[in-house]
Amino acid sequence: QVQLVESGGGLVQAGGSLRLSCAASGGTFNSYTMGWFRQAPGKERDLVATGIWSGSNLYYADYVKGRFTISRDNARNTVYLQMNSLKPEDTAVYYCAASTKRAALATLRLIQTYDYWGQGTQVTVAS
């Protein structure tokens, strides 16, 4: 059983930065595709960033391109989300997720592709 634990959320002023971390335990981390999602109050959970399991092909939602960067450290079983130039509309609970499926990037953009989820970490951006 894979367990995912996010950290690094908090309150930041607009224009600031945060780095989220997601530590995984159980399973074989370097074989999983890892993604970050977010969910604002009253809204659906949306994909922020992901990449195919080798990490060489990354996808970012349009609203974070150029500001957010997903990365992973297989030696530490951790995936990161570096968030720069934060905006109030980035306020949400951020979740990391792991997929055991080796799928095309188009499939990895679908929420149902992911098998394991963290508990989420709150990010609040003040204007």
PDB file of C-alpha atoms in Angstrom:
ATOM      1  CA  GLN A   1       0.000   0.000   0.000  1.00  0.00           C
ATOM      2  CA  VAL A   2       1.356   3.373  -1.030  1.00  0.00           C
ATOM      3  CA  GLN A   3       1.075   6.271   1.365  1.00  0.00           C
ATOM      4  CA  LEU A   4       1.567   9.873   0.288  1.00  0.00           C
ATOM      5  CA  VAL A   5       2.127  12.747   2.687  1.00  0.00           C
ATOM      6  CA  GLU A   6       2.172  16.338   1.475  1.00  0.00           C
ATOM      7  CA  SER A   7       3.836  19.236   3.247  1.00  0.00           C
ATOM      8  CA  GLY A   8       4.917  22.789   2.559  1.00  0.00           C
ATOM      9  CA  GLY A   9       1.597  24.541   2.263  1.00  0.00           C
ATOM     10  CA  GLY A  10       0.785  27.759   4.073  1.00  0.00           C
ATOM     11  CA  LEU A  11      -0.124  31.398   3.746  1.00  0.00           C
ATOM     12  CA  VAL A  12       1.848  33.549   1.337  1.00  0.00           C
ATOM     13  CA  GLN A  13       1.456  36.987  -0.182  1.00  0.00           C
ATOM     14  CA  ALA A  14       0.687  37.343  -3.867  1.00  0.00           C
ATOM     15  CA  GLY A  15       3.887  37.163  -5.868  1.00  0.00           C
ATOM     16  CA  GLY A  16       5.525  34.901  -3.313  1.00  0.00           C
ATOM     17  CA  SER A  17       6.724  31.316  -3.575  1.00  0.00           C
ATOM     18  CA  LEU A  18       6.148  27.991  -1.892  1.00  0.00           C
ATOM     19  CA  ARG A  19       7.566  24.540  -2.433  1.00  0.00           C
ATOM     20  CA  LEU A  20       5.307  21.615  -1.775  1.00  0.00           C
ATOM     21  CA  SER A  21       6.721  18.192  -1.017  1.00  0.00           C
ATOM     22  CA  CYS A  22       5.071  14.801  -1.207  1.00  0.00           C
ATOM     23  CA  ALA A  23       6.830  11.907   0.482  1.00  0.00           C
ATOM     24  CA  ALA A  24       5.857   8.419  -0.611  1.00  0.00           C
ATOM     25  CA  SER A  25       6.212   5.181   1.293  1.00  0.00           C
ATOM     26  CA  GLY A  26       5.429   1.640   0.214  1.00  0.00           C
ATOM     27  CA  GLY A  27       5.641   0.287  -3.287  1.00  0.00           C
ATOM     28  CA  THR A  28       8.248   1.180  -5.862  1.00  0.00           C
ATOM     29  CA  PHE A  29       8.311   4.952  -6.080  1.00  0.00           C
ATOM     30  CA  ASN A  30      10.434   5.263  -9.198  1.00  0.00           C
ATOM     31  CA  SER A  31       7.907   3.252 -11.190  1.00  0.00           C
ATOM     32  CA  TYR A  32       4.970   5.533 -10.367  1.00  0.00           C
ATOM     33  CA  THR A  33       3.774   8.525 -12.267  1.00  0.00           C
ATOM     34  CA  MET A  34       3.341  11.358  -9.822  1.00  0.00           C
ATOM     35  CA  GLY A  35       1.019  14.287 -10.225  1.00  0.00           C
ATOM     36  CA  TRP A  36      -0.172  17.348  -8.379  1.00  0.00           C
ATOM     37  CA  PHE A  37      -3.811  18.374  -8.283  1.00  0.00           C
ATOM     38  CA  ARG A  38      -5.641  21.163  -6.550  1.00  0.00           C
ATOM     39  CA  GLN A  39      -9.162  21.797  -5.356  1.00  0.00           C
ATOM     40  CA  ALA A  40     -10.575  25.186  -4.495  1.00  0.00           C
ATOM     41  CA  PRO A  41     -13.734  25.509  -2.379  1.00  0.00           C
ATOM     42  CA  GLY A  42     -16.809  24.600  -4.370  1.00  0.00           C
ATOM     43  CA  LYS A  43     -14.787  23.495  -7.368  1.00  0.00           C
ATOM     44  CA  GLU A  44     -13.668  20.208  -8.847  1.00  0.00           C
ATOM     45  CA  ARG A  45     -10.232  18.771  -8.292  1.00  0.00           C
ATOM     46  CA  ASP A  46      -8.054  19.777 -11.233  1.00  0.00           C
ATOM     47  CA  LEU A  47      -4.705  18.621 -12.504  1.00  0.00           C
ATOM     48  CA  VAL A  48      -1.853  21.064 -11.958  1.00  0.00           C
ATOM     49  CA  ALA A  49       1.149  19.103 -13.196  1.00  0.00           C
ATOM     50  CA  THR A  50       2.236  15.588 -13.994  1.00  0.00           C
ATOM     51  CA  GLY A  51       4.716  13.671 -16.112  1.00  0.00           C
ATOM     52  CA  ILE A  52       5.196  10.236 -17.577  1.00  0.00           C
ATOM     53  CA  TRP A  53       6.953   7.844 -15.223  1.00  0.00           C
ATOM     54  CA  SER A  54      10.416   8.464 -16.635  1.00  0.00           C
ATOM     55  CA  GLY A  55       9.915  12.135 -15.851  1.00  0.00           C
ATOM     56  CA  SER A  56      11.028  13.324 -19.232  1.00  0.00           C
ATOM     57  CA  ASN A  57       7.658  14.446 -20.556  1.00  0.00           C
ATOM     58  CA  LEU A  58       5.867  16.925 -18.331  1.00  0.00           C
ATOM     59  CA  TYR A  59       2.424  18.488 -18.464  1.00  0.00           C
ATOM     60  CA  TYR A  60       1.337  21.710 -16.809  1.00  0.00           C
ATOM     61  CA  ALA A  61      -2.105  23.219 -16.699  1.00  0.00           C
ATOM     62  CA  ASP A  62      -2.206  26.448 -18.668  1.00  0.00           C
ATOM     63  CA  TYR A  63      -2.884  28.498 -15.563  1.00  0.00           C
ATOM     64  CA  VAL A  64       0.435  27.465 -13.946  1.00  0.00           C
ATOM     65  CA  LYS A  65       2.749  27.263 -16.959  1.00  0.00           C
ATOM     66  CA  GLY A  66       5.885  29.278 -16.435  1.00  0.00           C
ATOM     67  CA  ARG A  67       5.204  29.626 -12.702  1.00  0.00           C
ATOM     68  CA  PHE A  68       5.097  26.073 -11.303  1.00  0.00           C
ATOM     69  CA  THR A  69       7.651  23.289 -11.685  1.00  0.00           C
ATOM     70  CA  ILE A  70       7.171  19.624 -10.850  1.00  0.00           C
ATOM     71  CA  SER A  71      10.204  17.533 -10.001  1.00  0.00           C
ATOM     72  CA  ARG A  72      11.014  14.320  -8.237  1.00  0.00           C
ATOM     73  CA  ASP A  73      13.855  12.794  -6.259  1.00  0.00           C
ATOM     74  CA  ASN A  74      13.650   9.031  -6.554  1.00  0.00           C
ATOM     75  CA  ALA A  75      16.374   8.562  -3.944  1.00  0.00           C
ATOM     76  CA  ARG A  76      14.159  10.366  -1.426  1.00  0.00           C
ATOM     77  CA  ASN A  77      10.855   8.956  -2.721  1.00  0.00           C
ATOM     78  CA  THR A  78       9.636  12.523  -2.968  1.00  0.00           C
ATOM     79  CA  VAL A  79       7.931  14.673  -5.566  1.00  0.00           C
ATOM     80  CA  TYR A  80       7.970  18.453  -5.382  1.00  0.00           C
ATOM     81  CA  LEU A  81       5.944  21.328  -6.708  1.00  0.00           C
ATOM     82  CA  GLN A  82       7.803  24.611  -6.817  1.00  0.00           C
ATOM     83  CA  MET A  83       5.280  27.429  -7.042  1.00  0.00           C
ATOM     84  CA  ASN A  84       6.455  30.915  -7.956  1.00  0.00           C
ATOM     85  CA  SER A  85       4.627  34.173  -8.673  1.00  0.00           C
ATOM     86  CA  LEU A  86       1.658  32.943  -6.707  1.00  0.00           C
ATOM     87  CA  LYS A  87      -1.729  34.528  -7.296  1.00  0.00           C
ATOM     88  CA  PRO A  88      -4.826  34.641  -5.070  1.00  0.00           C
ATOM     89  CA  GLU A  89      -6.557  32.319  -7.544  1.00  0.00           C
ATOM     90  CA  ASP A  90      -3.937  29.664  -6.730  1.00  0.00           C
ATOM     91  CA  THR A  91      -5.557  29.314  -3.298  1.00  0.00           C
ATOM     92  CA  ALA A  92      -6.646  25.690  -2.908  1.00  0.00           C
ATOM     93  CA  VAL A  93      -5.907  22.417  -1.224  1.00  0.00           C
ATOM     94  CA  TYR A  94      -3.087  20.775  -3.145  1.00  0.00           C
ATOM     95  CA  TYR A  95      -2.938  16.998  -3.439  1.00  0.00           C
ATOM     96  CA  CYS A  96      -0.249  14.721  -4.745  1.00  0.00           C
ATOM     97  CA  ALA A  97      -1.247  11.505  -6.435  1.00  0.00           C
ATOM     98  CA  ALA A  98       0.447   8.386  -7.726  1.00  0.00           C
ATOM     99  CA  SER A  99      -0.474   6.264 -10.693  1.00  0.00           C
ATOM    100  CA  THR A 100       0.772   2.724 -11.144  1.00  0.00           C
ATOM    101  CA  LYS A 101      -0.248   2.764 -14.794  1.00  0.00           C
ATOM    102  CA  ARG A 102       2.238   3.328 -17.580  1.00  0.00           C
ATOM    103  CA  ALA A 103       0.084   5.425 -19.796  1.00  0.00           C
ATOM    104  CA  ALA A 104       0.369   8.140 -22.370  1.00  0.00           C
ATOM    105  CA  LEU A 105       0.438  11.693 -21.139  1.00  0.00           C
ATOM    106  CA  ALA A 106      -3.104  12.288 -22.319  1.00  0.00           C
ATOM    107  CA  THR A 107      -4.302   9.501 -20.026  1.00  0.00           C
ATOM    108  CA  LEU A 108      -2.207  10.738 -17.133  1.00  0.00           C
ATOM    109  CA  ARG A 109      -4.080  14.014 -17.295  1.00  0.00           C
ATOM    110  CA  LEU A 110      -7.230  12.211 -16.147  1.00  0.00           C
ATOM    111  CA  ILE A 111      -7.969  12.117 -12.439  1.00  0.00           C
ATOM    112  CA  GLN A 112      -9.247   8.538 -12.601  1.00  0.00           C
ATOM    113  CA  THR A 113      -5.807   7.356 -13.719  1.00  0.00           C
ATOM    114  CA  TYR A 114      -4.408   7.898 -10.229  1.00  0.00           C
ATOM    115  CA  ASP A 115      -4.518   5.122  -7.653  1.00  0.00           C
ATOM    116  CA  TYR A 116      -3.211   6.767  -4.491  1.00  0.00           C
ATOM    117  CA  TRP A 117      -3.759  10.194  -2.971  1.00  0.00           C
ATOM    118  CA  GLY A 118      -2.304  12.238  -0.187  1.00  0.00           C
ATOM    119  CA  GLN A 119      -4.383  14.044   2.406  1.00  0.00           C
ATOM    120  CA  GLY A 120      -3.734  17.454   0.870  1.00  0.00           C
ATOM    121  CA  THR A 121      -2.017  20.621   2.016  1.00  0.00           C
ATOM    122  CA  GLN A 122      -3.660  24.041   2.109  1.00  0.00           C
ATOM    123  CA  VAL A 123      -2.161  26.880   0.085  1.00  0.00           C
ATOM    124  CA  THR A 124      -3.578  30.331   0.692  1.00  0.00           C
ATOM    125  CA  VAL A 125      -2.396  33.313  -1.339  1.00  0.00           C
ATOM    126  CA  ALA A 126      -3.309  36.695   0.086  1.00  0.00           C
ATOM    127  CA  SER A 127      -3.805  39.656  -2.216  1.00  0.00           C
TER     128      SER A 127
END
